[in-house]
Amino acid sequence: MFSMPLKNGSPAPKSITAWTQASWNDPLYLLSRLGRQCTKMFAEALEDLQLKPRHVSVLRYVSLREGASQRDLVEGLWSDSSSVVSLLDYVTELGLAERRPNPNDRRAYALFLTKKGYQVLAEAEQISERVTQNFFSRLSEEQLDQLRELLQTVTATSPDDV
């Protein structure tokens, strides 16, 4: 059995669901649960910026790949084109990014962050750091680095692969 403190600091109930107990050693279950919890915490923390975690991913990608195309963004975010279009529409409506004609392809647009986009991204990065520190507070810095490396290995992604 395990005991994990709840948000209010009190210990979790001693009884856990049969599903949780049966799946406690399943890495896919644990990663799925971790993903849901992290996404929820990050989404709640981003509410004042009117952003969701996926919007921050768009801002991060475009900030690192100024002039990228929507197609580049689809591949970079491991997403489908219709989702990327709606994400881009939203961040452009907020004035955080803009589509400019692509000088190399008249049928495509190049993506750029606006000054406001860079400012909001900096705020979102600070929020992300706070959520990360809070969520992983039971891990040492070394353990968090190890977790990050393991997750990158599993996803076969490093910053150079993107």
PDB file of C-alpha atoms in Angstrom:
ATOM      1  CA  MET A   1       0.000   0.000   0.000  1.00  0.00           C
ATOM      2  CA  PHE A   2       0.981   3.618  -0.370  1.00  0.00           C
ATOM      3  CA  SER A   3       0.033   6.833   1.287  1.00  0.00           C
ATOM      4  CA  MET A   4       0.177  10.057  -0.633  1.00  0.00           C
ATOM      5  CA  PRO A   5      -0.733  13.387   0.952  1.00  0.00           C
ATOM      6  CA  LEU A   6      -3.762  15.178  -0.442  1.00  0.00           C
ATOM      7  CA  LYS A   7      -3.764  18.855  -1.436  1.00  0.00           C
ATOM      8  CA  ASN A   8      -4.746  19.890   2.077  1.00  0.00           C
ATOM      9  CA  GLY A   9      -1.774  17.984   3.542  1.00  0.00           C
ATOM     10  CA  SER A  10      -3.793  15.155   5.052  1.00  0.00           C
ATOM     11  CA  PRO A  11      -2.795  11.592   4.142  1.00  0.00           C
ATOM     12  CA  ALA A  12      -4.661   9.807   1.379  1.00  0.00           C
ATOM     13  CA  PRO A  13      -7.182   7.187   2.436  1.00  0.00           C
ATOM     14  CA  LYS A  14      -5.643   3.807   3.236  1.00  0.00           C
ATOM     15  CA  SER A  15      -7.978   2.083   0.819  1.00  0.00           C
ATOM     16  CA  ILE A  16      -7.413   2.507  -2.869  1.00  0.00           C
ATOM     17  CA  THR A  17      -9.564   1.351  -5.734  1.00  0.00           C
ATOM     18  CA  ALA A  18      -9.099  -2.146  -7.057  1.00  0.00           C
ATOM     19  CA  TRP A  19      -8.103  -0.658 -10.428  1.00  0.00           C
ATOM     20  CA  THR A  20      -5.395   1.529  -8.904  1.00  0.00           C
ATOM     21  CA  GLN A  21      -4.067  -1.348  -6.822  1.00  0.00           C
ATOM     22  CA  ALA A  22      -4.073  -3.711  -9.812  1.00  0.00           C
ATOM     23  CA  SER A  23      -2.368  -1.123 -12.021  1.00  0.00           C
ATOM     24  CA  TRP A  24       0.093   0.385  -9.559  1.00  0.00           C
ATOM     25  CA  ASN A  25       3.072  -1.367 -11.181  1.00  0.00           C
ATOM     26  CA  ASP A  26       1.956  -0.655 -14.764  1.00  0.00           C
ATOM     27  CA  PRO A  27       4.121   2.145 -16.246  1.00  0.00           C
ATOM     28  CA  LEU A  28       1.465   3.036 -18.830  1.00  0.00           C
ATOM     29  CA  TYR A  29      -1.139   3.507 -16.122  1.00  0.00           C
ATOM     30  CA  LEU A  30       1.251   5.561 -14.010  1.00  0.00           C
ATOM     31  CA  LEU A  31       2.275   7.783 -16.932  1.00  0.00           C
ATOM     32  CA  SER A  32      -1.351   8.252 -17.931  1.00  0.00           C
ATOM     33  CA  ARG A  33      -2.296   9.242 -14.399  1.00  0.00           C
ATOM     34  CA  LEU A  34       0.726  11.504 -14.104  1.00  0.00           C
ATOM     35  CA  GLY A  35      -0.120  13.165 -17.417  1.00  0.00           C
ATOM     36  CA  ARG A  36      -3.698  13.851 -16.377  1.00  0.00           C
ATOM     37  CA  GLN A  37      -2.620  15.300 -13.034  1.00  0.00           C
ATOM     38  CA  CYS A  38       0.136  17.475 -14.510  1.00  0.00           C
ATOM     39  CA  THR A  39      -2.081  18.748 -17.315  1.00  0.00           C
ATOM     40  CA  LYS A  40      -4.862  19.616 -14.881  1.00  0.00           C
ATOM     41  CA  MET A  41      -2.521  21.497 -12.534  1.00  0.00           C
ATOM     42  CA  PHE A  42      -0.825  23.363 -15.378  1.00  0.00           C
ATOM     43  CA  ALA A  43      -4.166  24.223 -17.028  1.00  0.00           C
ATOM     44  CA  GLU A  44      -5.534  25.614 -13.763  1.00  0.00           C
ATOM     45  CA  ALA A  45      -2.383  27.673 -13.230  1.00  0.00           C
ATOM     46  CA  LEU A  46      -2.608  29.110 -16.768  1.00  0.00           C
ATOM     47  CA  GLU A  47      -6.220  30.285 -16.484  1.00  0.00           C
ATOM     48  CA  ASP A  48      -5.288  33.920 -15.754  1.00  0.00           C
ATOM     49  CA  LEU A  49      -3.321  34.007 -19.016  1.00  0.00           C
ATOM     50  CA  GLN A  50      -6.338  32.581 -20.904  1.00  0.00           C
ATOM     51  CA  LEU A  51      -4.138  29.719 -22.123  1.00  0.00           C
ATOM     52  CA  LYS A  52      -4.136  25.950 -21.992  1.00  0.00           C
ATOM     53  CA  PRO A  53      -1.001  23.769 -21.959  1.00  0.00           C
ATOM     54  CA  ARG A  54      -1.313  23.134 -25.715  1.00  0.00           C
ATOM     55  CA  HIS A  55      -1.221  26.889 -26.381  1.00  0.00           C
ATOM     56  CA  VAL A  56       2.012  27.133 -24.413  1.00  0.00           C
ATOM     57  CA  SER A  57       3.424  24.324 -26.563  1.00  0.00           C
ATOM     58  CA  VAL A  58       2.630  26.386 -29.659  1.00  0.00           C
ATOM     59  CA  LEU A  59       4.306  29.469 -28.202  1.00  0.00           C
ATOM     60  CA  ARG A  60       7.360  27.465 -27.145  1.00  0.00           C
ATOM     61  CA  TYR A  61       7.722  25.856 -30.559  1.00  0.00           C
ATOM     62  CA  VAL A  62       7.320  29.080 -32.518  1.00  0.00           C
ATOM     63  CA  SER A  63       9.732  30.928 -30.225  1.00  0.00           C
ATOM     64  CA  LEU A  64      12.402  28.336 -31.020  1.00  0.00           C
ATOM     65  CA  ARG A  65      11.543  28.030 -34.718  1.00  0.00           C
ATOM     66  CA  GLU A  66      10.689  31.552 -35.848  1.00  0.00           C
ATOM     67  CA  GLY A  67       9.386  31.423 -39.404  1.00  0.00           C
ATOM     68  CA  ALA A  68       8.251  27.796 -39.120  1.00  0.00           C
ATOM     69  CA  SER A  69       5.280  26.720 -41.186  1.00  0.00           C
ATOM     70  CA  GLN A  70       2.029  25.276 -39.877  1.00  0.00           C
ATOM     71  CA  ARG A  71       3.170  21.935 -41.288  1.00  0.00           C
ATOM     72  CA  ASP A  72       6.364  22.198 -39.189  1.00  0.00           C
ATOM     73  CA  LEU A  73       4.204  22.866 -36.163  1.00  0.00           C
ATOM     74  CA  VAL A  74       2.024  19.814 -36.861  1.00  0.00           C
ATOM     75  CA  GLU A  75       5.120  17.616 -36.889  1.00  0.00           C
ATOM     76  CA  GLY A  76       6.768  19.391 -33.958  1.00  0.00           C
ATOM     77  CA  LEU A  77       3.720  19.079 -31.716  1.00  0.00           C
ATOM     78  CA  TRP A  78       2.876  15.523 -32.825  1.00  0.00           C
ATOM     79  CA  SER A  79      -0.603  16.752 -33.629  1.00  0.00           C
ATOM     80  CA  ASP A  80      -3.076  16.807 -36.497  1.00  0.00           C
ATOM     81  CA  SER A  81      -3.404  19.798 -38.802  1.00  0.00           C
ATOM     82  CA  SER A  82      -6.951  20.762 -37.772  1.00  0.00           C
ATOM     83  CA  SER A  83      -5.937  20.933 -34.100  1.00  0.00           C
ATOM     84  CA  VAL A  84      -2.883  23.029 -34.943  1.00  0.00           C
ATOM     85  CA  VAL A  85      -4.984  25.426 -37.023  1.00  0.00           C
ATOM     86  CA  SER A  86      -7.395  25.996 -34.125  1.00  0.00           C
ATOM     87  CA  LEU A  87      -4.502  26.430 -31.674  1.00  0.00           C
ATOM     88  CA  LEU A  88      -2.855  28.956 -33.994  1.00  0.00           C
ATOM     89  CA  ASP A  89      -6.145  30.756 -34.572  1.00  0.00           C
ATOM     90  CA  TYR A  90      -6.534  31.163 -30.818  1.00  0.00           C
ATOM     91  CA  VAL A  91      -3.017  32.476 -30.104  1.00  0.00           C
ATOM     92  CA  THR A  92      -3.221  34.846 -33.079  1.00  0.00           C
ATOM     93  CA  GLU A  93      -6.618  36.150 -31.874  1.00  0.00           C
ATOM     94  CA  LEU A  94      -4.965  36.908 -28.517  1.00  0.00           C
ATOM     95  CA  GLY A  95      -2.229  38.799 -30.358  1.00  0.00           C
ATOM     96  CA  LEU A  96       0.495  36.363 -29.251  1.00  0.00           C
ATOM     97  CA  ALA A  97       1.544  35.113 -32.682  1.00  0.00           C
ATOM     98  CA  GLU A  98       1.132  36.078 -36.275  1.00  0.00           C
ATOM     99  CA  ARG A  99       1.113  34.397 -39.647  1.00  0.00           C
ATOM    100  CA  ARG A 100       3.192  36.122 -42.302  1.00  0.00           C
ATOM    101  CA  PRO A 101       3.537  35.214 -45.960  1.00  0.00           C
ATOM    102  CA  ASN A 102       6.318  32.671 -46.418  1.00  0.00           C
ATOM    103  CA  PRO A 103       8.876  34.079 -48.856  1.00  0.00           C
ATOM    104  CA  ASN A 104       9.820  30.533 -49.942  1.00  0.00           C
ATOM    105  CA  ASP A 105       6.265  29.261 -50.523  1.00  0.00           C
ATOM    106  CA  ARG A 106       3.433  31.588 -51.532  1.00  0.00           C
ATOM    107  CA  ARG A 107       0.859  28.966 -50.454  1.00  0.00           C
ATOM    108  CA  ALA A 108       2.161  28.810 -46.877  1.00  0.00           C
ATOM    109  CA  TYR A 109       2.580  31.121 -43.920  1.00  0.00           C
ATOM    110  CA  ALA A 110       5.551  31.609 -41.646  1.00  0.00           C
ATOM    111  CA  LEU A 111       4.809  31.795 -37.922  1.00  0.00           C
ATOM    112  CA  PHE A 112       6.219  34.386 -35.542  1.00  0.00           C
ATOM    113  CA  LEU A 113       5.572  35.420 -31.952  1.00  0.00           C
ATOM    114  CA  THR A 114       4.654  39.004 -31.258  1.00  0.00           C
ATOM    115  CA  LYS A 115       6.251  41.069 -28.498  1.00  0.00           C
ATOM    116  CA  LYS A 116       3.184  40.282 -26.387  1.00  0.00           C
ATOM    117  CA  GLY A 117       3.626  36.588 -27.278  1.00  0.00           C
ATOM    118  CA  TYR A 118       7.152  36.582 -25.903  1.00  0.00           C
ATOM    119  CA  GLN A 119       5.979  38.313 -22.720  1.00  0.00           C
ATOM    120  CA  VAL A 120       3.114  35.868 -22.182  1.00  0.00           C
ATOM    121  CA  LEU A 121       5.411  32.926 -22.939  1.00  0.00           C
ATOM    122  CA  ALA A 122       7.840  34.162 -20.265  1.00  0.00           C
ATOM    123  CA  GLU A 123       4.954  34.287 -17.761  1.00  0.00           C
ATOM    124  CA  ALA A 124       3.792  30.822 -18.813  1.00  0.00           C
ATOM    125  CA  GLU A 125       7.328  29.468 -18.385  1.00  0.00           C
ATOM    126  CA  GLN A 126       7.424  30.848 -14.839  1.00  0.00           C
ATOM    127  CA  ILE A 127       4.074  29.215 -14.137  1.00  0.00           C
ATOM    128  CA  SER A 128       5.340  25.948 -15.620  1.00  0.00           C
ATOM    129  CA  GLU A 129       8.398  26.054 -13.374  1.00  0.00           C
ATOM    130  CA  ARG A 130       6.244  26.654 -10.278  1.00  0.00           C
ATOM    131  CA  VAL A 131       3.856  23.822 -11.199  1.00  0.00           C
ATOM    132  CA  THR A 132       6.798  21.508 -11.888  1.00  0.00           C
ATOM    133  CA  GLN A 133       8.428  22.349  -8.564  1.00  0.00           C
ATOM    134  CA  ASN A 134       5.159  21.828  -6.731  1.00  0.00           C
ATOM    135  CA  PHE A 135       4.182  18.638  -8.529  1.00  0.00           C
ATOM    136  CA  PHE A 136       7.585  16.988  -8.227  1.00  0.00           C
ATOM    137  CA  SER A 137       8.464  18.376  -4.798  1.00  0.00           C
ATOM    138  CA  ARG A 138       9.031  14.866  -3.426  1.00  0.00           C
ATOM    139  CA  LEU A 139      11.862  14.331  -5.912  1.00  0.00           C
ATOM    140  CA  SER A 140      15.374  15.647  -5.537  1.00  0.00           C
ATOM    141  CA  GLU A 141      16.803  17.725  -8.384  1.00  0.00           C
ATOM    142  CA  GLU A 142      18.853  14.690  -9.385  1.00  0.00           C
ATOM    143  CA  GLN A 143      15.774  12.454  -9.454  1.00  0.00           C
ATOM    144  CA  LEU A 144      13.858  15.004 -11.525  1.00  0.00           C
ATOM    145  CA  ASP A 145      16.747  15.177 -14.007  1.00  0.00           C
ATOM    146  CA  GLN A 146      16.767  11.375 -14.151  1.00  0.00           C
ATOM    147  CA  LEU A 147      13.001  11.283 -14.736  1.00  0.00           C
ATOM    148  CA  ARG A 148      13.343  13.843 -17.521  1.00  0.00           C
ATOM    149  CA  GLU A 149      16.102  11.783 -19.177  1.00  0.00           C
ATOM    150  CA  LEU A 150      14.068   8.583 -18.898  1.00  0.00           C
ATOM    151  CA  LEU A 151      11.003  10.213 -20.423  1.00  0.00           C
ATOM    152  CA  GLN A 152      13.089  11.660 -23.264  1.00  0.00           C
ATOM    153  CA  THR A 153      14.576   8.215 -23.878  1.00  0.00           C
ATOM    154  CA  VAL A 154      11.154   6.577 -23.981  1.00  0.00           C
ATOM    155  CA  THR A 155       9.778   9.196 -26.352  1.00  0.00           C
ATOM    156  CA  ALA A 156      13.037   9.143 -28.358  1.00  0.00           C
ATOM    157  CA  THR A 157      13.064  12.908 -28.289  1.00  0.00           C
ATOM    158  CA  SER A 158      15.777  15.344 -27.483  1.00  0.00           C
ATOM    159  CA  PRO A 159      15.714  19.071 -28.236  1.00  0.00           C
ATOM    160  CA  ASP A 160      17.825  18.357 -31.348  1.00  0.00           C
ATOM    161  CA  ASP A 161      15.271  15.821 -32.685  1.00  0.00           C
ATOM    162  CA  VAL A 162      12.465  18.380 -32.871  1.00  0.00           C
TER     163      VAL A 162
END
